[in-house]
PDB file of C-alpha atoms in Angstrom:
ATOM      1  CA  UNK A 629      74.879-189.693 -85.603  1.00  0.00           C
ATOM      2  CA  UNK A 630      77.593-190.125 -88.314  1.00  0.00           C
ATOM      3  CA  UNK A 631      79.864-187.121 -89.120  1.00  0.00           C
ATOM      4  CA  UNK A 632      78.983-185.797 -92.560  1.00  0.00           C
ATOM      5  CA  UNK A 633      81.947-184.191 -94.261  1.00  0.00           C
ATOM      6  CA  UNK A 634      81.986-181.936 -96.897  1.00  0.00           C
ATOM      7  CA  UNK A 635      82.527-183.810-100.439  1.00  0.00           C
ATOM      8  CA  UNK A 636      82.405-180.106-102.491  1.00  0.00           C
ATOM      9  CA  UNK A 637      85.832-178.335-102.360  1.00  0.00           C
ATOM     10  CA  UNK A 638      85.316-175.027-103.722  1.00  0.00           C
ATOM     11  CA  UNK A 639      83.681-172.643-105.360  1.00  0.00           C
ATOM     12  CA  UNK A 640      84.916-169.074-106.274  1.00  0.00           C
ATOM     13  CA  UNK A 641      83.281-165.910-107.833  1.00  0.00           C
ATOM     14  CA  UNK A 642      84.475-165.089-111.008  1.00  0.00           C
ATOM     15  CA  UNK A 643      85.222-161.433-112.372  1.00  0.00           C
ATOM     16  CA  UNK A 644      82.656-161.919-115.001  1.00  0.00           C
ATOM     17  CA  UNK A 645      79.754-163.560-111.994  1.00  0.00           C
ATOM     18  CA  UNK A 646      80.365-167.048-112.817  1.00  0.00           C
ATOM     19  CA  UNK A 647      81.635-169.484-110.438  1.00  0.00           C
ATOM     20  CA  UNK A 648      84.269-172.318-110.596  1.00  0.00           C
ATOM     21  CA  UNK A 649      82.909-175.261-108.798  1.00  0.00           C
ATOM     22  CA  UNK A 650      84.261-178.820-107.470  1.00  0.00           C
ATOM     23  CA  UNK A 651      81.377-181.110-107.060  1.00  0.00           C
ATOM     24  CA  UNK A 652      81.638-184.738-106.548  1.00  0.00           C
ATOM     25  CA  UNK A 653      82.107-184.884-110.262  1.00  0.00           C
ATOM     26  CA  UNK A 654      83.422-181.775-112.242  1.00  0.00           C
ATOM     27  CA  UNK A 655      80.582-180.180-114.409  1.00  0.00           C
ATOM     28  CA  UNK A 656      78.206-181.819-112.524  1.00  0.00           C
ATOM     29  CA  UNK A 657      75.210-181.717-110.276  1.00  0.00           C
ATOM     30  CA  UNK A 658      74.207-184.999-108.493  1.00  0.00           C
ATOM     31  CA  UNK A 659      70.909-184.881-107.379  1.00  0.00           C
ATOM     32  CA  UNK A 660      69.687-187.057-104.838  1.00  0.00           C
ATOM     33  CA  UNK A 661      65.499-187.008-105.710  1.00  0.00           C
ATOM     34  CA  UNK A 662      62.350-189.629-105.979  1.00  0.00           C
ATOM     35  CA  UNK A 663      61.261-190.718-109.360  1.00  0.00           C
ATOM     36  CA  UNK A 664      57.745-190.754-107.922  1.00  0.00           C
ATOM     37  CA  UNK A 665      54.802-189.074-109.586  1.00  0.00           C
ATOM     38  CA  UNK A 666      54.861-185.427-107.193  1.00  0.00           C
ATOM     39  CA  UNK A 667      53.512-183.277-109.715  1.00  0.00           C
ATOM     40  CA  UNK A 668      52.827-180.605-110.416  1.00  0.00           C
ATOM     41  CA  UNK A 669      56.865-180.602-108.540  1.00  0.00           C
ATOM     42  CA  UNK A 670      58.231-183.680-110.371  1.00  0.00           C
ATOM     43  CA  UNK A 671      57.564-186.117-112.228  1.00  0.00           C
ATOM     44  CA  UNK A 672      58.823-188.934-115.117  1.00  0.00           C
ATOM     45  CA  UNK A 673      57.390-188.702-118.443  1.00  0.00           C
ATOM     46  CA  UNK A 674      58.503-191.441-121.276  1.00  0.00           C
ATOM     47  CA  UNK A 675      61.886-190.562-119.831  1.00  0.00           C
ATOM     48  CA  UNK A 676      62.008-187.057-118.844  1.00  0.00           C
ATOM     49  CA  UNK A 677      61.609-185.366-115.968  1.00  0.00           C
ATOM     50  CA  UNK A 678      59.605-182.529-115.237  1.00  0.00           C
ATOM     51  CA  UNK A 679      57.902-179.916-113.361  1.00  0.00           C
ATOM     52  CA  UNK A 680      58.401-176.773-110.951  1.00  0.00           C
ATOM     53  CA  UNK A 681      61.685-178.584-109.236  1.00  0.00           C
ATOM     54  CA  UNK A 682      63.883-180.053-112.081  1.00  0.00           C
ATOM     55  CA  UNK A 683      62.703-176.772-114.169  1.00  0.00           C
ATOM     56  CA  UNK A 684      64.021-175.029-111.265  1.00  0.00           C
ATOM     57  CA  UNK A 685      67.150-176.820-110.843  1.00  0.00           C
ATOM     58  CA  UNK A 686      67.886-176.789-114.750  1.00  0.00           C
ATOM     59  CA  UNK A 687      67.622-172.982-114.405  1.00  0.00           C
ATOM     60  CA  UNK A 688      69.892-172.329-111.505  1.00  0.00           C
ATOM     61  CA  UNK A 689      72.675-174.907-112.933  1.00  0.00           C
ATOM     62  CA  UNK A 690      72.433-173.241-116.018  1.00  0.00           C
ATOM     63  CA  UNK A 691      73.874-169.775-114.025  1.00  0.00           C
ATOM     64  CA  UNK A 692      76.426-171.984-112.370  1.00  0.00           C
ATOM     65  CA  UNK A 693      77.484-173.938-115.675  1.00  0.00           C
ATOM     66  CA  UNK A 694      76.580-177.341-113.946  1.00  0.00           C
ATOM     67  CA  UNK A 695      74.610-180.065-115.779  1.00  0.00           C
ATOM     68  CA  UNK A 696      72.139-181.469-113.217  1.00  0.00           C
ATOM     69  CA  UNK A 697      72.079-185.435-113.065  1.00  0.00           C
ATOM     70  CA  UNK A 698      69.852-186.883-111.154  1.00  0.00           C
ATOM     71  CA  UNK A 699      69.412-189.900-109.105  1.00  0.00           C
ATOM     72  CA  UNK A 700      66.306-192.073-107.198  1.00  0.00           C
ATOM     73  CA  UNK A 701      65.758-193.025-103.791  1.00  0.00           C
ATOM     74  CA  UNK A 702      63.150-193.748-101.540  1.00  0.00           C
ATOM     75  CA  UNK A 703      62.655-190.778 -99.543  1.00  0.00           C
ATOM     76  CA  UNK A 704      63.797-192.675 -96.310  1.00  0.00           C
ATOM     77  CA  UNK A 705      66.868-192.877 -97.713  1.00  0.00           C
ATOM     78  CA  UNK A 706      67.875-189.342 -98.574  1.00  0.00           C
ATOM     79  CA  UNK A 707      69.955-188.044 -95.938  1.00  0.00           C
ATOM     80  CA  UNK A 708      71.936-191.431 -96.030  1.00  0.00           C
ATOM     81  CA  UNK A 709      72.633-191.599 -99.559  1.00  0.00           C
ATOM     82  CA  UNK A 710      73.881-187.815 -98.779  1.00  0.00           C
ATOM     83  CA  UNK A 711      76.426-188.421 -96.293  1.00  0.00           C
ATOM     84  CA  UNK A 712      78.074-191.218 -98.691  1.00  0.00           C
ATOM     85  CA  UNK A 713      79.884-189.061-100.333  1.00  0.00           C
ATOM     86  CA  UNK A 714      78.285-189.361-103.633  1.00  0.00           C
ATOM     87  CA  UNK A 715      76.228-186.894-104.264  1.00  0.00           C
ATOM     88  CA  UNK A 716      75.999-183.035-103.938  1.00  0.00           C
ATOM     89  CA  UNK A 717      71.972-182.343-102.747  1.00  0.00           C
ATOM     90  CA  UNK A 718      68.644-183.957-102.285  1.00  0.00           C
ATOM     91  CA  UNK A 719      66.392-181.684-104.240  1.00  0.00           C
ATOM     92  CA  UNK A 720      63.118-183.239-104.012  1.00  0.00           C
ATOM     93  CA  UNK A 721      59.964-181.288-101.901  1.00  0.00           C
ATOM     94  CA  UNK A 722      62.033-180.741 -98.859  1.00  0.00           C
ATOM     95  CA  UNK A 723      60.061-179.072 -96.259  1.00  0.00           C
ATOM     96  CA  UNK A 724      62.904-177.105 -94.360  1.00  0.00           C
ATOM     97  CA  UNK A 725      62.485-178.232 -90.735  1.00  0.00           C
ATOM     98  CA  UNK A 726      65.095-178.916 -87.595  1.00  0.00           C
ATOM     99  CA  UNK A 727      64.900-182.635 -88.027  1.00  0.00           C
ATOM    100  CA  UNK A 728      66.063-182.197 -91.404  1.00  0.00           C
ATOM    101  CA  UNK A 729      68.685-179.283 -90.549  1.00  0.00           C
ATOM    102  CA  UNK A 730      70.591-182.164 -88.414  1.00  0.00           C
ATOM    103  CA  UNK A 731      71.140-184.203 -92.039  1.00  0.00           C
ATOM    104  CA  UNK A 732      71.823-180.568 -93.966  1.00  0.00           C
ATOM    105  CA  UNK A 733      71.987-177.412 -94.758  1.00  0.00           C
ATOM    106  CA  UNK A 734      69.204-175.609 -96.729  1.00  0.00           C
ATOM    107  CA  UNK A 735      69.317-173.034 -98.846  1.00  0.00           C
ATOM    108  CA  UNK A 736      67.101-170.162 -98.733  1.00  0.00           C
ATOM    109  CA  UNK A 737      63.246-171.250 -99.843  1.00  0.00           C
ATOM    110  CA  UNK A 738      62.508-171.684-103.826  1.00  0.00           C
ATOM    111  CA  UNK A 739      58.963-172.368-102.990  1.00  0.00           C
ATOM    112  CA  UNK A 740      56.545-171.869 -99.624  1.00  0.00           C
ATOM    113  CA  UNK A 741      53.275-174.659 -99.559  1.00  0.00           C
ATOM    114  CA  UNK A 742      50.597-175.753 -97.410  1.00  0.00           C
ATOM    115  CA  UNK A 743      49.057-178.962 -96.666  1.00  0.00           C
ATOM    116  CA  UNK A 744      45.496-180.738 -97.493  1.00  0.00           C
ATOM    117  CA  UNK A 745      43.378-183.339 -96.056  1.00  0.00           C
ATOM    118  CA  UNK A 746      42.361-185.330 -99.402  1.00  0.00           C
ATOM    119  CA  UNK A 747      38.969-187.413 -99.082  1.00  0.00           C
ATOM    120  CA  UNK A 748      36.766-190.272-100.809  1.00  0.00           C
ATOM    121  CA  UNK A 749      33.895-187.947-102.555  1.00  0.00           C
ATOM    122  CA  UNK A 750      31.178-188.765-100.298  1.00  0.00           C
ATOM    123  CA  UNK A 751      32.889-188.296 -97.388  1.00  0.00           C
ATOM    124  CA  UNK A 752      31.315-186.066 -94.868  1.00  0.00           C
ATOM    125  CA  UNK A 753      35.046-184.675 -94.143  1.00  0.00           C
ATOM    126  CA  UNK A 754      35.035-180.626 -94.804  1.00  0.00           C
ATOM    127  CA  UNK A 755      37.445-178.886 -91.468  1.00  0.00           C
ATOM    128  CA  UNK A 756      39.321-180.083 -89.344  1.00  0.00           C
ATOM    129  CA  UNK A 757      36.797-180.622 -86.468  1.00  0.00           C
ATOM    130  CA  UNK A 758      35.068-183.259 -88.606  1.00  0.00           C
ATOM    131  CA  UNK A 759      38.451-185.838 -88.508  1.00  0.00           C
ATOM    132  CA  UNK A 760      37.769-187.051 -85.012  1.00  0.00           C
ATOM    133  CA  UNK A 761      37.842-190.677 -84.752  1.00  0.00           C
ATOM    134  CA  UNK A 762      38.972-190.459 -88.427  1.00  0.00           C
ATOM    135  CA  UNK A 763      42.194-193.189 -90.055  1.00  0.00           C
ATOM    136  CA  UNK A 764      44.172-190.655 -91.273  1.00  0.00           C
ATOM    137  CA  UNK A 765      47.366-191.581 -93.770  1.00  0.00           C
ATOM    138  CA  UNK A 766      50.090-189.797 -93.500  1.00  0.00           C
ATOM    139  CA  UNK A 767      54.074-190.256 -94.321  1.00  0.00           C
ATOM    140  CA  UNK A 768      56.121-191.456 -91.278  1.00  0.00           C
ATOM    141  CA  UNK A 769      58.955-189.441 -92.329  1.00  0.00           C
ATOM    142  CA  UNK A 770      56.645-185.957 -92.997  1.00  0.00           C
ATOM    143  CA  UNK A 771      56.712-182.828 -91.609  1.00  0.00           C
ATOM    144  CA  UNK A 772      53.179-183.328 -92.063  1.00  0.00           C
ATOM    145  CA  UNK A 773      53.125-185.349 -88.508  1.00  0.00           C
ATOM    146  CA  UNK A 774      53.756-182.284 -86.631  1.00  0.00           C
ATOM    147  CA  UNK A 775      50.481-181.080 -86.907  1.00  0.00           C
ATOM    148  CA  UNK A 776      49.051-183.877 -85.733  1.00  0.00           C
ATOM    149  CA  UNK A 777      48.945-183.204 -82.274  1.00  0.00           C
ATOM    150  CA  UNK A 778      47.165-179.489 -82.979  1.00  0.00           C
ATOM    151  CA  UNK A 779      44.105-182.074 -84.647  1.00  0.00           C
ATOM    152  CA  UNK A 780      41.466-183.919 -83.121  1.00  0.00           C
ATOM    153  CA  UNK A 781      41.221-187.185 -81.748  1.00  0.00           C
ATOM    154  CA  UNK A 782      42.144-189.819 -84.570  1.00  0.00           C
ATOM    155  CA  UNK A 783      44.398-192.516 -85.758  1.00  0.00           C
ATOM    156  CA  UNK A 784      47.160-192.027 -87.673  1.00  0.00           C
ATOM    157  CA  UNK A 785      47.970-194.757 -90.170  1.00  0.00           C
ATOM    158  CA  UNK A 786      51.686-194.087 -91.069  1.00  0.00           C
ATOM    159  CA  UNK A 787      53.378-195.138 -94.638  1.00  0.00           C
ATOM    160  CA  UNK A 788      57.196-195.640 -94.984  1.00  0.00           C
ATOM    161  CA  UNK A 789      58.902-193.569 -97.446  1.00  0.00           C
ATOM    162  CA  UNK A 790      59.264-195.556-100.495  1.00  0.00           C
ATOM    163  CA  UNK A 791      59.224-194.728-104.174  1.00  0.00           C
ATOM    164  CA  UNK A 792      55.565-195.243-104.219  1.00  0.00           C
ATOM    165  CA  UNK A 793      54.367-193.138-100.980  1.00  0.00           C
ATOM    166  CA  UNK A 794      51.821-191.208-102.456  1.00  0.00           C
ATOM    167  CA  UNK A 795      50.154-194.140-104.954  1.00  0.00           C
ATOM    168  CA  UNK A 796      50.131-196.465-101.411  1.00  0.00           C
ATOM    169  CA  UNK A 797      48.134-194.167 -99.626  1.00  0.00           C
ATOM    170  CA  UNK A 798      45.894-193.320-102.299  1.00  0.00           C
ATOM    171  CA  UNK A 799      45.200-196.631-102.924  1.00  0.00           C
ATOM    172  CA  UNK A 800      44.351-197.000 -98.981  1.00  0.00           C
ATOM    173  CA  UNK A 801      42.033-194.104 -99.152  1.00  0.00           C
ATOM    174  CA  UNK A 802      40.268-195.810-102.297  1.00  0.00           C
ATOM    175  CA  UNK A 803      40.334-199.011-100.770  1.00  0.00           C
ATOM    176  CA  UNK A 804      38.529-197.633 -97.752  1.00  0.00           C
ATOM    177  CA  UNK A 805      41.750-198.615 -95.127  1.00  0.00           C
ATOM    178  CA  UNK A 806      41.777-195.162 -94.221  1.00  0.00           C
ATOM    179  CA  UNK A 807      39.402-192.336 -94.616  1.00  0.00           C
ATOM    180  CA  UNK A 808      41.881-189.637 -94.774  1.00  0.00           C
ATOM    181  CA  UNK A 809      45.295-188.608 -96.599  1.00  0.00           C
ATOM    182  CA  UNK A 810      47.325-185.197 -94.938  1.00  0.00           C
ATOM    183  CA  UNK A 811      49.874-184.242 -97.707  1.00  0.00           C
ATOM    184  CA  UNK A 812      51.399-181.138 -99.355  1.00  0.00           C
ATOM    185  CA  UNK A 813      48.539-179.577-100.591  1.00  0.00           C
ATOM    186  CA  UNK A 814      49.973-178.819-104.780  1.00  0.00           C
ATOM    187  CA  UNK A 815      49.837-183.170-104.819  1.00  0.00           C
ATOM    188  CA  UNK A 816      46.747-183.282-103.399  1.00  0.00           C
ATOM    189  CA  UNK A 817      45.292-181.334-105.568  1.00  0.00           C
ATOM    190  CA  UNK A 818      46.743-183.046-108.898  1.00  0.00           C
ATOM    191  CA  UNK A 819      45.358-186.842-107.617  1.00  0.00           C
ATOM    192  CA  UNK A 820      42.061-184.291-106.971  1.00  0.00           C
ATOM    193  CA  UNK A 821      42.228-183.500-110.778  1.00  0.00           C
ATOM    194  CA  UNK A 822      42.957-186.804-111.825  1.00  0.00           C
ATOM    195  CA  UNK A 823      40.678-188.861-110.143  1.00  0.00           C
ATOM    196  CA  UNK A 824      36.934-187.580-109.963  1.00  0.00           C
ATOM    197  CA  UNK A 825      36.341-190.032-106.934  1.00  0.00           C
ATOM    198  CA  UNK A 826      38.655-187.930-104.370  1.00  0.00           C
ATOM    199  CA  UNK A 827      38.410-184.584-103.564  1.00  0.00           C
ATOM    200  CA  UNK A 828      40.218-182.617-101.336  1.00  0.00           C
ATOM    201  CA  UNK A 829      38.569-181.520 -97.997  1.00  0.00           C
ATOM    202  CA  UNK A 830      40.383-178.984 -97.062  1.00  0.00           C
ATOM    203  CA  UNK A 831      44.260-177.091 -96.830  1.00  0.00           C
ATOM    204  CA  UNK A 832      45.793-176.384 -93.832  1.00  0.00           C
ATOM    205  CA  UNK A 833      47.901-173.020 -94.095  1.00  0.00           C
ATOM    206  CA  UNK A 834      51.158-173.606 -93.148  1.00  0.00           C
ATOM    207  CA  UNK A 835      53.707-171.736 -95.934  1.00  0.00           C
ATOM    208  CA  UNK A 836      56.326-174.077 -95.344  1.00  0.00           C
ATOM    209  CA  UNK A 837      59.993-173.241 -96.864  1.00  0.00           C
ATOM    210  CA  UNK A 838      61.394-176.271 -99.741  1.00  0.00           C
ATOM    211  CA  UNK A 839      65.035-175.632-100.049  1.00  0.00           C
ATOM    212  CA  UNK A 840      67.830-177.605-101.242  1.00  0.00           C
ATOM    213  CA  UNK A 841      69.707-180.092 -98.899  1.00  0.00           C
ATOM    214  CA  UNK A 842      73.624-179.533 -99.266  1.00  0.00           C
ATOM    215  CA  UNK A 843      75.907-181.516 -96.969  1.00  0.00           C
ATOM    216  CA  UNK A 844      77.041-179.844 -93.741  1.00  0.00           C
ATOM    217  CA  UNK A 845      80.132-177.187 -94.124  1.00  0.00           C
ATOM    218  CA  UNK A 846      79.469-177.407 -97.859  1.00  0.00           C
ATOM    219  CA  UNK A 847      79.183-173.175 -97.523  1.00  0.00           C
ATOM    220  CA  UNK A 848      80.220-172.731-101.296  1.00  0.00           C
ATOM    221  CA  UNK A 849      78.306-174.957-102.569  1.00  0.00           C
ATOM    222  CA  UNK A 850      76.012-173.457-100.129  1.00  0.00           C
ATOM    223  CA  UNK A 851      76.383-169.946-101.369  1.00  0.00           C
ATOM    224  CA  UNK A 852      76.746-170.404-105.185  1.00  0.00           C
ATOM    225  CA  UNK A 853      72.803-172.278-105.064  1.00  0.00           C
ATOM    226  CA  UNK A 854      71.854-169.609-103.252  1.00  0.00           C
ATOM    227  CA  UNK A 855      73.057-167.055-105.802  1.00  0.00           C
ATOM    228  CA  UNK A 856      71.581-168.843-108.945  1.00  0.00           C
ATOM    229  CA  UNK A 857      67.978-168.801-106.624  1.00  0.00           C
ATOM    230  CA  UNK A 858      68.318-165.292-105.974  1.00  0.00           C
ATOM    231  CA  UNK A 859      69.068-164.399-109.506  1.00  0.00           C
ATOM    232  CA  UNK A 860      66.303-166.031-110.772  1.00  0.00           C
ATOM    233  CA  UNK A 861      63.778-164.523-108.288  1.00  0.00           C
ATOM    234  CA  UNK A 862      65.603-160.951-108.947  1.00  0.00           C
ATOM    235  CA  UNK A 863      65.053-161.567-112.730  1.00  0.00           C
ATOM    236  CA  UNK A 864      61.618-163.283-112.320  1.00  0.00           C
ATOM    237  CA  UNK A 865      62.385-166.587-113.944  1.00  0.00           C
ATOM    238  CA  UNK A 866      61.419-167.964-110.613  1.00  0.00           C
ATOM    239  CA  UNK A 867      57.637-166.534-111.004  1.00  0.00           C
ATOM    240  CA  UNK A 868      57.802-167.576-114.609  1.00  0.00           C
ATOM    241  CA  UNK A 869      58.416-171.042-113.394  1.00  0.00           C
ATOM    242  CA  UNK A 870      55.785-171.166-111.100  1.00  0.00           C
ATOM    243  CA  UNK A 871      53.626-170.159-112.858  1.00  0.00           C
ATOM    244  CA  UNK A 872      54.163-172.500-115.947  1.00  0.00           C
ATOM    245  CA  UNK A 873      53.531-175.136-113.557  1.00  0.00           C
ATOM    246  CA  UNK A 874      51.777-173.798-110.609  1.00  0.00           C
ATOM    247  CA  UNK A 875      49.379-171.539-111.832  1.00  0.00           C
ATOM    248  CA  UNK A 876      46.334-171.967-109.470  1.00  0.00           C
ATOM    249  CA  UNK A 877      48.724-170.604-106.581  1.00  0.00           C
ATOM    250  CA  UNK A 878      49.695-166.989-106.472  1.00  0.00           C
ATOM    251  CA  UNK A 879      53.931-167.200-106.566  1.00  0.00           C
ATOM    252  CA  UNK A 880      55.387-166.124-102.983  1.00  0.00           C
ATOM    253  CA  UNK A 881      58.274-164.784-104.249  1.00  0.00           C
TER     254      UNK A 881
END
């Protein structure tokens, strides 16, 4: 595995609680991310971006005076486009696991999810007893694929990471390729709202930590994210975030 050396030089506490950063360019937040429709986390709209994550990250560079920029990539490439040197995080529904702690390090959790099993309407699919046998989709890069082995007999149709994960197996599950999609459960439940001919099955309770990928030995860049988080949970902008854009899910924080 390539060495991944720190690219962010410093960052001190001011008197008055702001911080002086260096980031990979001054003022600056480079955001490694996916301009893929994830909503309700994030999302493009005539330009913008938006939901729970870029309000999020908006918020918490706003306590460290950093403008966040960001930048797309398909979600295989994350951790490689982070050890380049060009960038400061990937900040884009990161499940916080030990593959991923190899790659990073992750600050403490701005959000805790579960996962779904999403369905074709008249599918007979309700638990998880009733997938045996069943083509299931599922990201070959998702922390979603550890579960497998705790379900039933069935065959798991993997889907690279690209730009347009979520839309390819959608389309699969429409097309009748698969019978199955396991996802986080907040996107499953937006393609549930916007298409009347899925639903989803069922969720899966797993309460798994997103955090924000910072390169290894990066510990002020480290610290300073995790300050802004835990001023905005302390204040309750956090909650008031969520629930602007996740309000069918009680806030864990």
């Amino acid at each position: 595995m390539e060495t991944l050396r720190p690219i962010v030089a410093a960052s001190d506490r001011k008197m008055d609680g702001s911080f002086s950063l260096s980031t990979v360019q001054p003022g600056k937040l480079r955001i490694i991310a996916s301009g893929f429709d994830a909503r309700p986390m994030s999302y493009m709209d005539e330009g913008r971006r938006l939901g729970y994550e870029p309000a999020t990250a908006r918020a918490v560079c706003e306590k460290l005076g950093l403008e966040p920029v960001w930048y797309d990539f398909p979600l295989d490439k994350f951790y490689s486009q982070l050890s380049s040197g060009q960038y400061d995080v990937v900040w884009f529904s990161q499940p916080v696991t030990q593959k991923r702690r190899a790659w990073a390090d992750f600050t403490r959790a701005y959000g805790r999810f579960d996962v779904a099993v999403l369905v074709r309407d008249e599918s007979t699919i309700e638990a998880v007893e009733d997938l045996k046998e069943v083509r299931l989709g599922a990201s070959a890069d998702s922390t979603e694929l550890d579960l497998i082995n705790q379900l039933p007999d069935l065959e798991i149709v993997e889907f690279p990471g690209s730009d347009r994960l979520l839309p390819e197996m959608i389309e699969a599950l429409q097309a009748k390729t698969i019978d199955a999609v396991l996802d986080d459960a907040l996107l499953l439940l937006a393609v549930e709202a916007m298409n009347p001919d899925l639903r989803v099955a069922f969720e899966i309770s797993t309460q798994m930590p997103f955090g924000i990928g910072v390169v290894p030995g990066n510990r002020e860049l480290l610290d300073a994210l995790n300050y802004g988080l835990n001023q905005l949970i302390a204040e309750g902008t956090l909650a008031k975030l969520w629930t602007q854009w996740i309000p069918y899910k009680p806030c864990p924080f």
